[in-house]
Structures are given as C-alpha cells and as structure tokens.
Short mmCIF file of C-alpha atoms in Angstrom, two decimals:
data_model
loop_
_atom_site.label_atom_id
_atom_site.label_comp_id
_atom_site.label_asym_id
_atom_site.label_seq_id
_atom_site.Cartn_x
_atom_site.Cartn_y
_atom_site.Cartn_z
CA ASP F 1 144.65 102.13 53.12
CA ILE F 2 144.54 105.83 53.01
CA VAL F 3 142.44 107.49 55.88
CA MET F 4 140.08 110.36 54.86
CA THR F 5 139.11 112.93 57.56
CA GLN F 6 136.81 115.69 57.45
CA THR F 7 136.33 118.82 59.51
CA PRO F 8 133.85 119.93 60.67
CA LEU F 9 131.59 116.78 60.85
CA SER F 10 128.47 118.95 61.41
CA LEU F 11 127.52 122.31 60.08
CA SER F 12 124.68 124.67 60.42
CA VAL F 13 124.54 127.42 57.82
CA THR F 14 122.24 130.37 57.00
CA PRO F 15 120.73 130.40 53.46
CA GLY F 16 122.75 132.83 51.32
CA GLN F 17 125.71 132.70 53.49
CA PRO F 18 129.02 130.92 52.41
CA ALA F 19 130.15 127.70 53.74
CA SER F 20 133.11 125.31 53.84
CA ILE F 21 134.34 121.82 54.43
CA ALA F 22 137.77 120.63 54.73
CA CYS F 23 139.13 117.11 53.99
CA LYS F 24 142.31 115.84 54.62
CA SER F 25 143.98 112.53 53.35
CA SER F 26 146.74 110.53 55.14
CA GLN F 27 148.85 110.20 51.95
CA SER F 28 149.16 112.75 49.04
CA LEU F 29 146.58 112.23 46.08
CA LEU F 30 148.90 113.43 43.49
CA HIS F 31 149.32 110.89 41.00
CA THR F 32 152.30 110.54 38.82
CA ASP F 33 150.38 111.47 35.83
CA GLY F 34 149.85 114.96 37.32
CA LYS F 35 146.23 114.56 38.34
CA THR F 36 144.90 114.68 42.02
CA TYR F 37 142.61 112.12 42.77
CA LEU F 38 140.25 113.95 45.34
CA TYR F 39 136.27 113.54 44.75
CA TRP F 40 133.27 115.44 46.76
CA TYR F 41 129.84 114.01 46.78
CA LEU F 42 126.51 115.05 48.60
CA GLN F 43 124.01 112.76 49.91
CA LYS F 44 120.74 114.29 50.09
CA PRO F 45 118.17 112.77 52.60
CA GLY F 46 117.06 109.52 51.62
CA GLN F 47 118.83 109.51 48.49
CA PRO F 48 122.39 107.94 47.10
CA PRO F 49 125.39 110.07 46.86
CA GLN F 50 125.84 112.42 43.67
CA LEU F 51 128.97 113.63 42.34
CA LEU F 52 129.90 117.09 42.78
CA ILE F 53 133.54 117.59 42.17
CA TYR F 54 135.96 115.20 40.60
CA GLN F 55 139.83 115.61 40.56
CA VAL F 56 139.91 118.50 43.29
CA SER F 57 138.05 121.11 41.26
CA ASN F 58 136.15 119.99 38.34
CA ARG F 59 132.59 120.19 38.67
CA PHE F 60 130.42 117.56 37.29
CA SER F 61 127.59 118.20 35.01
CA GLY F 62 124.71 119.89 36.18
CA VAL F 63 126.34 120.98 39.41
CA PRO F 64 125.88 124.50 40.15
CA ASP F 65 128.79 126.83 40.10
CA ARG F 66 128.37 127.85 43.85
CA PHE F 67 130.36 124.76 44.57
CA SER F 68 133.73 124.87 44.12
CA GLY F 69 136.92 122.83 45.07
CA SER F 70 140.35 123.43 45.76
CA GLY F 71 143.67 121.96 47.48
CA SER F 72 146.53 119.83 46.70
CA GLY F 73 148.50 117.00 47.89
CA THR F 74 146.51 116.06 51.12
CA ASP F 75 144.71 118.93 52.00
CA PHE F 76 141.29 120.24 50.34
CA ILE F 77 138.48 122.42 50.80
CA LEU F 78 134.94 122.20 49.33
CA LYS F 79 133.20 125.71 49.39
CA ILE F 80 129.83 126.80 48.87
CA SER F 81 129.60 130.60 47.97
CA ARG F 82 125.89 131.02 48.76
CA VAL F 83 123.90 127.95 50.56
CA GLU F 84 120.37 127.14 49.34
CA ALA F 85 118.05 125.12 51.28
CA GLU F 86 118.61 122.29 48.67
CA ASP F 87 122.05 121.76 49.59
CA VAL F 88 121.29 120.17 53.09
CA GLY F 89 122.59 116.55 53.27
CA VAL F 90 125.96 114.87 53.96
CA TYR F 91 129.05 115.83 52.02
CA HIS F 92 131.65 113.10 51.46
CA CYS F 93 135.38 113.33 50.45
CA MET F 94 136.78 110.47 48.62
CA GLN F 95 140.32 109.49 47.29
CA GLY F 96 140.57 107.83 44.17
CA ILE F 97 144.41 107.51 43.98
CA GLN F 98 144.70 103.99 45.31
CA LEU F 99 142.84 100.73 45.88
CA PRO F 100 140.64 100.45 48.02
CA ARG F 101 138.81 103.69 47.54
CA THR F 102 138.25 105.32 51.02
CA PHE F 103 135.69 107.91 51.89
CA GLY F 104 135.63 110.48 54.72
CA PRO F 105 133.23 110.09 57.57
CA GLY F 106 130.99 112.80 55.94
CA THR F 107 129.96 116.28 56.96
CA LYS F 108 126.41 117.02 57.56
CA VAL F 109 124.90 120.31 56.62
CA ASP F 110 121.92 121.68 57.51
CA VAL F 111 120.14 124.99 56.86
CA GLN O 1 120.54 109.63 30.59
CA VAL O 2 122.36 106.71 32.39
CA GLN O 3 120.42 104.77 35.12
CA LEU O 4 121.51 102.18 37.30
CA GLN O 5 118.85 100.04 39.48
CA GLU O 6 119.69 97.43 42.23
CA SER O 7 117.61 94.58 42.77
CA GLY O 8 117.84 91.29 45.11
CA PRO O 9 116.50 89.84 48.25
CA GLY O 10 116.11 92.25 51.18
CA LEU O 11 116.83 89.66 53.74
CA VAL O 12 119.41 87.22 53.84
CA THR O 13 120.13 84.41 56.61
CA PRO O 14 123.36 84.58 58.44
CA SER O 15 126.12 82.36 56.96
CA GLN O 16 124.30 82.24 53.49
CA THR O 17 125.26 84.32 50.26
CA LEU O 18 124.10 87.80 49.56
CA SER O 19 123.29 88.23 45.86
CA LEU O 20 122.53 91.67 44.06
CA THR O 21 122.03 92.89 40.56
CA CYS O 22 122.78 96.02 39.09
CA THR O 23 120.72 96.81 35.79
CA VAL O 24 122.39 99.40 33.63
CA SER O 25 120.15 101.54 31.02
CA GLY O 26 121.20 104.35 28.74
CA GLY O 27 124.49 102.69 28.15
CA SER O 28 126.59 99.71 27.53
CA ILE O 29 128.52 98.17 30.33
CA SER O 30 130.66 96.76 27.62
CA SER O 31 132.44 99.96 26.93
CA GLY O 32 136.20 100.02 27.98
CA ASN O 33 135.90 103.60 29.41
CA TYR O 34 133.84 102.48 32.43
CA TYR O 35 134.43 100.58 35.75
CA TRP O 36 131.26 99.08 37.58
CA SER O 37 131.39 99.37 41.16
CA TRP O 38 129.60 98.17 44.37
CA ILE O 39 129.54 100.36 47.59
CA ARG O 40 127.70 99.95 50.75
CA GLN O 41 126.41 101.91 53.65
CA PRO O 42 125.35 100.58 56.95
CA ALA O 43 122.55 102.75 58.63
CA GLY O 44 123.99 106.04 59.95
CA LYS O 45 127.44 105.16 59.01
CA GLY O 46 129.85 106.04 56.13
CA LEU O 47 130.33 104.63 52.72
CA GLU O 48 132.41 101.51 52.10
CA TRP O 49 133.72 100.40 48.73
CA ILE O 50 133.34 96.82 47.99
CA GLY O 51 134.90 96.39 44.63
CA ARG O 52 134.61 96.85 40.80
CA MET O 53 134.82 95.15 37.75
CA HIS O 54 135.88 96.32 34.06
CA ALA O 55 134.37 95.21 30.79
CA SER O 56 137.83 93.60 30.09
CA GLY O 57 136.92 91.04 33.17
CA SER O 58 139.36 92.41 35.38
CA THR O 59 138.21 92.88 39.06
CA ASP O 60 139.52 94.73 42.19
CA TYR O 61 138.02 94.16 45.78
CA ASN O 62 138.37 95.78 48.89
CA PRO O 63 141.14 93.67 50.77
CA SER O 64 138.74 93.69 53.89
CA LEU O 65 136.21 91.64 52.08
CA GLN O 66 138.21 90.06 49.24
CA SER O 67 137.74 86.50 50.44
CA ARG O 68 134.07 86.54 50.37
CA VAL O 69 133.01 88.77 47.22
CA THR O 70 132.64 88.31 43.79
CA ILE O 71 131.68 90.73 41.10
CA SER O 72 130.67 89.71 37.44
CA LEU O 73 129.34 91.18 34.39
CA ASP O 74 126.33 89.74 32.19
CA THR O 75 126.97 91.88 28.96
CA SER O 76 123.89 90.34 27.26
CA LYS O 77 121.48 91.76 29.93
CA ASN O 78 123.51 94.69 30.60
CA GLN O 79 123.83 94.03 34.43
CA PHE O 80 126.54 93.23 36.88
CA SER O 81 126.14 91.53 40.12
CA LEU O 82 127.54 91.16 43.63
CA ARG O 83 127.96 87.89 45.59
CA LEU O 84 129.10 88.37 49.16
CA SER O 85 129.27 85.08 51.14
CA SER O 86 129.15 83.81 54.61
CA VAL O 87 127.34 87.06 55.59
CA THR O 88 126.79 88.09 59.10
CA ALA O 89 124.88 91.17 60.78
CA ALA O 90 127.77 93.30 59.96
CA ASP O 91 126.87 93.00 56.49
CA THR O 92 123.55 94.64 56.83
CA ALA O 93 123.50 97.82 54.66
CA VAL O 94 122.16 99.85 51.76
CA TYR O 95 124.02 98.48 48.70
CA TYR O 96 124.59 100.82 45.92
CA CYS O 97 126.00 100.22 42.56
CA ALA O 98 127.86 103.10 40.71
CA ARG O 99 129.51 103.54 37.39
CA THR O 100 133.20 105.20 36.96
CA SER O 101 133.66 106.99 33.77
CA LEU O 102 136.47 108.44 31.68
CA SER O 103 135.55 111.80 30.21
CA ASP O 104 136.56 113.34 27.00
CA SER O 105 139.45 115.41 28.68
CA GLY O 106 140.99 112.28 30.24
CA ARG O 107 139.69 112.59 33.68
CA TRP O 108 138.22 109.73 35.55
CA ARG O 109 134.83 110.51 37.01
CA LEU O 110 134.66 108.20 39.97
CA PHE O 111 131.12 107.21 40.85
CA ASP O 112 129.46 109.66 38.43
CA TYR O 113 125.93 107.58 38.46
CA TRP O 114 124.59 105.73 41.31
CA GLY O 115 121.59 103.50 41.70
CA GLN O 116 119.17 104.51 44.36
CA GLY O 117 120.40 101.42 46.73
CA THR O 118 118.98 98.54 48.08
CA LEU O 119 118.85 97.46 51.63
CA ALA O 120 120.04 94.14 52.51
CA THR O 121 119.27 92.89 56.00
CA VAL O 122 121.02 90.03 57.60
CA SER O 123 119.05 88.25 59.94
CA SER O 124 117.58 84.86 61.00
#
C-alpha cells in the first residue's frame, strides 16, 4: 500500500494569515496517463470529509479560491492564502493512483 | 444536487454481519461515470477505504478486509450496500458512503460527495 504522511499534524493559525500543509507519498502519484492522483479533503467538526482539491491543483465546485494545491511526484502542498474561521477542521490528503486508496493521518487546523 | 444517506443498525453483535445501505438521490447509480465506495473512520482516527463498486458490476476491496466484505448495488432502489462479516470491536467506526465521478474534462474526482456517516458499534 502507498503510505501517505502529512506535516504538520496540528496547526494553529491566525485569521487572515496564510497556512500550508505538506503531504508526501511513499510512491510517485504520477500516472501513465499524465495525471497525478493526489486529493485534499477538509473534515469540519462533526461532518463528513468534503473534497477540496482533486488531481493536485483542481478546486472542486464551490471551493473558495483561497485554497490552492501544488506539487508533483511524491511531494504536495495545500495552501490557504488567508485563513478564515470556517476553515477549521482536519485536512486529509489521499492518493488515488493505486488500490487500496490510502489517506494521510490528517492535519488538525484551528483558528 | 447529489445526496447520499447511510442507514443500518447502530449496534452489531461480535462475530455477526454488519449491513449498511446508502441511498442516493439526485443522480442515478447506474451511470458508467461513477464509482460507489464505502469508507470508515474509527473514533479519533484516520480514514480507511473499504471498497468500491461500479455500475458494470465490478468491485474492488481493500485487501485488509477483502475476505469479509461485500458491496452490492440495487439499481431499482438507487442504493448500494455494504456487508462486513465476522465483526469485532475493531470494526467499530463511523461508516461513510461516497461517490467518485468523472468530470467533463476527463478528470476523476474521487469522493466528491459523501453521506453524513453512520456509527456502527460492535458490542455484545
């Protein structure tokens, strides 16, 4: 199985300030189709995860443009340009190149 | 708007079978552009992918659970189901159903919609 790691595991941020979370995979997530299968989810308190970013850098419908994703191969970053109070929760990265799908341990963000 | 809703017994006896159903509204589970998955999360822990099914009938399971898991579709009810046999306390978790879709640009959006989750507790 592909192992996903995230740093940091906990992050306290000030509203209006930027924040970033790193995700690393044990194998390259670059597929032979040329696409890279790295996903980001936010799980707000008491809620299911919600898709933020798919295939490294594509924002899902309705996701604010303060969220952005970047990276390649095995190293990826999620950035929040200006954190808002509603951004609190646990951020999960996940690989989608291989079965079984595997998630990172999650990064807890509080404001 | 697509909505998913899990249902099933909240309490399961050890060694018995956990059965959950996910009812999908706002879209057909018969479309070839979707996969339908189950994911679980023990309290205070991370997410674990259990398996998926496609409308074609193909299934894929997490090898760690494969011997105990069955996922099936009921297109007449627009539902899909999870059966997990021989459960133990380690199977106590919130179980989520989720959809994977193919965008118009040909990009797979894994788990773009989720149910609210249902807590399944294994206890005698």
